[in-house]
Structure formats: C-alpha cells, structure tokens
Short mmCIF file of C-alpha atoms and ligand atoms in Angstrom, two decimals:
data_model
loop_
_atom_site.label_atom_id
_atom_site.label_comp_id
_atom_site.label_asym_id
_atom_site.label_seq_id
_atom_site.Cartn_x
_atom_site.Cartn_y
_atom_site.Cartn_z
CA MET J 1 105.79 84.11 79.33
CA VAL J 2 107.19 81.11 81.20
CA MET J 3 109.78 82.12 83.81
CA ASP J 4 112.58 80.01 85.23
CA ARG J 5 110.89 80.16 88.63
CA LYS J 6 107.73 78.69 90.07
CA GLY J 7 104.68 80.83 89.49
CA ILE J 8 103.32 83.15 92.19
CA LEU J 9 99.93 82.39 93.67
CA PHE J 10 97.75 85.49 94.11
CA VAL J 11 94.58 85.29 96.18
CA LEU J 12 91.92 87.94 95.69
CA SER J 13 89.07 88.27 98.19
CA GLY J 14 86.51 90.86 99.14
CA PRO J 15 82.84 91.02 99.89
CA SER J 16 80.13 90.63 97.27
CA GLY J 17 79.69 94.01 95.63
CA ALA J 18 83.36 94.98 96.00
CA GLY J 19 83.81 94.53 92.27
CA LYS J 20 86.36 91.71 92.36
CA GLY J 21 85.11 90.15 89.12
CA THR J 22 85.29 93.38 87.12
CA VAL J 23 88.72 94.27 88.50
CA LEU J 24 90.04 90.79 87.79
CA LYS J 25 88.78 90.82 84.20
CA GLU J 26 90.60 94.09 83.53
CA VAL J 27 93.78 92.94 85.28
CA LEU J 28 93.91 89.75 83.20
CA GLN J 29 93.68 91.76 80.00
CA ARG J 30 96.57 93.99 80.99
CA VAL J 31 99.22 91.62 82.30
CA ASN J 32 101.07 88.68 80.75
CA GLY J 33 101.88 85.42 82.45
CA LEU J 34 98.87 85.44 84.75
CA ALA J 35 96.14 82.79 84.62
CA VAL J 36 92.90 82.75 86.53
CA SER J 37 91.73 79.59 88.22
CA VAL J 38 88.17 78.67 87.25
CA SER J 39 86.36 77.41 90.35
CA VAL J 40 83.85 74.61 90.62
CA THR J 41 80.44 75.53 92.02
CA THR J 42 77.08 73.91 92.64
CA ARG J 43 75.17 77.18 92.26
CA SER J 44 73.15 77.82 89.09
CA PRO J 45 74.67 79.93 86.34
CA ARG J 46 73.58 83.59 86.28
CA PRO J 47 72.55 85.05 82.91
CA GLY J 48 75.59 85.25 80.66
CA GLU J 49 77.74 82.88 82.72
CA ILE J 50 79.40 80.14 80.70
CA ASP J 51 80.37 76.70 82.00
CA GLY J 52 84.15 76.35 81.99
CA VAL J 53 84.69 80.12 81.68
CA HIS J 54 83.12 81.72 84.76
CA TYR J 55 82.78 78.50 86.75
CA HIS J 56 82.67 74.77 86.23
CA PHE J 57 79.01 74.23 87.13
CA ARG J 58 78.50 70.84 88.80
CA THR J 59 75.79 69.02 90.78
CA LYS J 60 76.15 68.56 94.54
CA ASP J 61 76.84 64.84 94.01
CA GLU J 62 79.55 65.56 91.48
CA PHE J 63 81.08 68.12 93.85
CA LYS J 64 81.05 65.66 96.78
CA GLN J 65 82.79 63.09 94.63
CA MET J 66 85.50 65.63 93.79
CA VAL J 67 85.94 66.30 97.53
CA LYS J 68 86.32 62.55 98.14
CA ASN J 69 88.91 62.35 95.37
CA ASN J 70 90.87 65.16 97.05
CA GLU J 71 90.61 67.28 93.92
CA PHE J 72 90.39 70.65 95.68
CA LEU J 73 93.05 73.03 96.93
CA GLU J 74 90.26 74.39 99.16
CA HIS J 75 86.51 74.23 99.14
CA VAL J 76 83.74 75.89 101.15
CA SER J 77 80.01 75.90 101.52
CA LYS J 78 78.45 79.34 101.03
CA PHE J 79 74.93 80.60 100.33
CA GLN J 80 73.75 76.95 100.50
CA ASN J 81 76.10 76.03 97.67
CA TYR J 82 79.61 74.66 97.37
CA TYR J 83 82.58 76.39 95.82
CA GLY J 84 86.04 74.90 95.28
CA THR J 85 89.40 75.54 93.63
CA PRO J 86 90.59 72.65 91.44
CA LYS J 87 94.01 71.64 92.72
CA ALA J 88 95.69 69.87 89.78
CA HIS J 89 95.18 72.71 87.32
CA VAL J 90 96.54 75.37 89.68
CA GLU J 91 99.58 73.28 90.61
CA LYS J 92 100.40 72.52 86.98
CA LEU J 93 100.27 76.22 86.05
CA LEU J 94 102.48 77.20 89.00
CA ASN J 95 104.99 74.47 88.21
CA ASP J 96 105.11 75.69 84.61
CA GLY J 97 106.13 79.11 85.92
CA MET J 98 102.76 80.73 85.30
CA ASP J 99 101.39 83.08 87.97
CA VAL J 100 97.87 82.15 89.07
CA ILE J 101 95.12 84.23 90.64
CA LEU J 102 92.27 82.80 92.71
CA GLU J 103 89.16 84.86 93.33
CA ILE J 104 87.79 83.24 96.47
CA GLU J 105 86.08 84.16 99.73
CA THR J 106 87.93 84.58 103.02
CA LYS J 107 87.39 81.13 104.58
CA GLY J 108 88.80 79.43 101.49
CA ALA J 109 91.64 81.95 101.45
CA ALA J 110 92.47 81.01 105.05
CA LYS J 111 92.77 77.35 104.03
CA VAL J 112 95.02 78.27 101.11
CA ARG J 113 97.15 80.43 103.41
CA ARG J 114 97.91 77.57 105.76
CA ALA J 115 99.35 75.53 102.90
CA ASN J 116 100.81 78.45 100.89
CA PRO J 117 102.34 81.12 103.11
CA ASP J 118 104.30 82.43 100.09
CA ALA J 119 101.16 83.34 98.22
CA VAL J 120 100.11 86.99 97.99
CA TYR J 121 96.81 87.96 99.57
CA ILE J 122 94.86 90.96 98.24
CA PHE J 123 91.59 92.22 99.68
CA ILE J 124 89.34 94.37 97.48
CA THR J 125 86.79 96.70 99.04
CA PRO J 126 85.16 100.05 98.47
CA SER J 127 86.55 102.60 100.92
CA ASN J 128 83.42 102.52 103.08
CA TYR J 129 80.55 100.28 104.05
CA GLU J 130 77.84 102.69 102.78
CA GLU J 131 79.18 102.35 99.26
CA LEU J 132 79.09 98.55 99.54
CA THR J 133 75.46 98.69 100.71
CA ARG J 134 74.59 100.94 97.78
CA ARG J 135 76.23 98.64 95.24
CA LEU J 136 74.63 95.51 96.60
CA SER J 137 71.12 96.90 96.52
CA CYS J 138 71.71 98.14 92.95
CA ARG J 139 72.77 94.77 91.69
CA GLY J 140 69.25 93.56 90.98
CA THR J 141 70.19 89.93 90.30
CA GLU J 142 69.31 88.68 93.79
CA SER J 143 66.35 88.89 96.13
CA PRO J 144 66.43 91.44 99.03
CA GLU J 145 66.94 88.52 101.46
CA VAL J 146 70.06 87.41 99.59
CA CYS J 147 71.30 91.03 99.58
CA GLU J 148 70.80 91.25 103.36
CA LEU J 149 72.65 87.98 103.80
CA ARG J 150 75.52 89.19 101.63
CA LEU J 151 75.83 92.37 103.72
CA LYS J 152 75.92 90.32 106.89
CA ILE J 153 78.56 88.04 105.42
CA ALA J 154 80.53 91.10 104.23
CA LYS J 155 80.90 92.19 107.86
CA THR J 156 82.27 88.77 108.78
CA GLU J 157 84.64 88.85 105.81
CA TYR J 158 86.00 92.23 106.92
CA LYS J 159 87.18 90.56 110.14
CA SER J 160 89.68 88.58 108.03
CA ILE J 161 91.24 91.66 106.46
CA LYS J 162 94.11 91.44 108.94
CA TYR J 163 95.40 88.30 107.24
CA TYR J 164 95.78 90.00 103.86
CA ASP J 165 99.01 91.53 102.56
CA TYR J 166 97.33 94.29 100.57
CA ILE J 167 94.08 96.24 100.50
CA ALA J 168 93.03 97.43 97.04
CA ILE J 169 90.40 100.16 97.37
CA ASN J 170 87.79 99.98 94.65
CA ASP J 171 85.99 103.31 94.53
CA ASN J 172 87.26 103.87 91.02
CA LEU J 173 87.76 100.87 88.72
CA GLU J 174 90.79 102.22 86.87
CA GLU J 175 92.61 103.08 90.10
CA CYS J 176 91.85 99.72 91.64
CA VAL J 177 93.05 97.86 88.54
CA ASN J 178 96.27 99.87 88.67
CA THR J 179 96.71 99.05 92.35
CA VAL J 180 96.39 95.33 91.69
CA LEU J 181 98.73 95.56 88.68
CA SER J 182 101.31 97.39 90.82
CA ILE J 183 101.10 94.66 93.44
CA ILE J 184 101.64 91.97 90.81
CA HIS J 185 104.62 93.79 89.30
CA ALA J 186 106.20 94.48 92.69
CA GLU J 187 105.79 90.87 93.83
CA ARG J 188 107.33 89.59 90.59
CA ASN J 189 110.36 91.76 91.16
CA LYS J 190 111.01 90.78 94.75
CA ARG J 191 114.61 89.68 95.19
CA MET J 192 113.57 86.50 96.98
CA ARG J 193 111.48 85.50 93.96
CA ASN J 194 114.46 86.04 91.63
CA GLN J 195 117.03 84.18 93.64
CA LYS J 196 118.78 82.57 90.63
CA LEU J 197 119.40 85.91 88.98
CA ALA J 198 120.59 87.39 92.27
CA GLU J 199 123.02 84.51 92.83
CA ASN J 200 124.40 84.76 89.29
CA LEU J 201 125.04 88.45 89.78
CA ILE J 202 126.66 87.91 93.17
CA GLN J 203 129.05 85.36 91.68
CA LEU J 204 130.38 87.64 88.94
CA LYS J 205 134.16 87.90 89.21
P1 5GP H 301 79.33 84.16 93.41
O1 5GP H 301 78.29 83.12 93.68
O2 5GP H 301 78.82 85.56 93.60
O3 5GP H 301 79.99 83.97 92.06
O4 5GP H 301 80.50 83.94 94.47
C1 5GP H 301 80.23 83.99 95.82
C2 5GP H 301 81.51 84.01 96.59
O5 5GP H 301 82.20 82.78 96.43
C3 5GP H 301 82.48 85.11 96.14
O6 5GP H 301 82.99 85.74 97.31
C4 5GP H 301 83.58 84.35 95.44
O7 5GP H 301 84.84 85.01 95.56
C5 5GP H 301 83.57 83.05 96.19
N1 5GP H 301 84.16 81.94 95.43
C6 5GP H 301 84.09 81.68 94.13
N2 5GP H 301 84.78 80.57 93.83
C7 5GP H 301 85.31 80.12 94.99
C8 5GP H 301 86.15 79.01 95.34
O8 5GP H 301 86.57 78.19 94.53
N3 5GP H 301 86.47 78.88 96.65
C9 5GP H 301 86.05 79.76 97.59
N4 5GP H 301 86.46 79.56 98.83
N5 5GP H 301 85.27 80.81 97.30
C10 5GP H 301 84.90 80.98 96.02
#
C-alpha cells in the first residue's frame, strides 16, 4: 500500500522485559503498509536470531566504519555493544510512502526526535515496576548481573517517558497490540497527514 504522502515514522521504546519485540511482531502481522527497520548491532546473536531479520550482526570495526560513513540515523552504545538504525533504508521507505517503525532505546529515540519532530513516539511498559522485575528474572537468557543492569537502565529509561506521545500498557499482549494498532490508525487519519485530500475537498465548487 503506497500512499501519495510521505510515510510516517513510528518510534517504539520501552525497557527490556516490556515485551516490545512480541508486540511489534504481532502489530506487523496485522497492519499493511508498515515496515520495520532492522538495526545493526555488535552484540552476538541470541538463539534463534537470524542475521538480516532480527538484526544485522556486525563486528565493532565494521560498525565504526558505518559511523564514519554517516550511515546511521542514530546509534548508541549499550550493554558494552553498539546499536544503530541504518539511515538510507529508512529514508527510502518513507519517501516511497511506506510507514516505518523503529524499535530502539530512549537515547537513540531522543536523537531521532531532534531530527524528526513529526515522528510518533510510543513507549511500551507493563503497568507497574514489579511486573517488569518479574518478567526480567524469568527471561533466563541473561546472567543475574545483566538482569540487574537492565532493571537499573529501565529506571533511567522511565525518566524519558515524558518525551513520548503515547504510553502502551503491556499487561496483556492482545490489548497492547490493539493499543498500538489504534495509534497507527489514528495517526494515519490525522488531517495534517492527509493535506492533499483535505485541500481537494475544500476546493470543491
Ligand atoms: P537487545 O540487545 O535486547 O536486542 O536490545 C537492547 C536494547 O537496544 C533494546 O532496548 C532495543 O530497543 C535497543 N535497540 C535495538 N536496536 C537499536 C538501534 O538501532 N538503536 C537504538 N538506539 N537502540 C536499539
């Protein structure tokens, strides 16, 4: 579905354990015209992660070269690894009228916000911190130290919530997916994003 407008950039953030990945997967299956940006990372793939699908897995040297070449819309260092959003791909999709969603952490989102005030910022979180703690300790893919670190970082990420347009509560997957889908539909139907149609209608004699 290619529209006669530029695509909308959606930015999805939230602490580790908020369920961003699962929500995003469901959302992508249920809406047309929305592409996800695959980030570049220097961290190792987790079991089941595929290069080019979940991330573009690169070495630190390769990543640094991409930074030098100005290939990122934003990039950050986190958990002793680098993460970045490839710029050219996202811009091409947006120019083709495709909506794009980035699943990135809050510092990267802040960088995107400075350059893209028209983007839509959505923060995903369980409704309380206890639930987040429970989910993180259940995850089992990381050491207790990494879990502790993620909880500490979660608290810092919550400080950025004030910069987001929407909060999508994820206590129940289905409800959260519906919240995000509603946001996408509402944003697509904003009058200011459908200016050509509005002007044509205004000019009717
Ligand atoms: P994970 O290693 O668990 O896949 O991701 C760790 C964190 O990095 C998550 O909060 C995720 O949203 C964030 N992240 C993934 N890709 C990017 C990216 O390209 N840029 C930024 N700023 N954060 C990212």
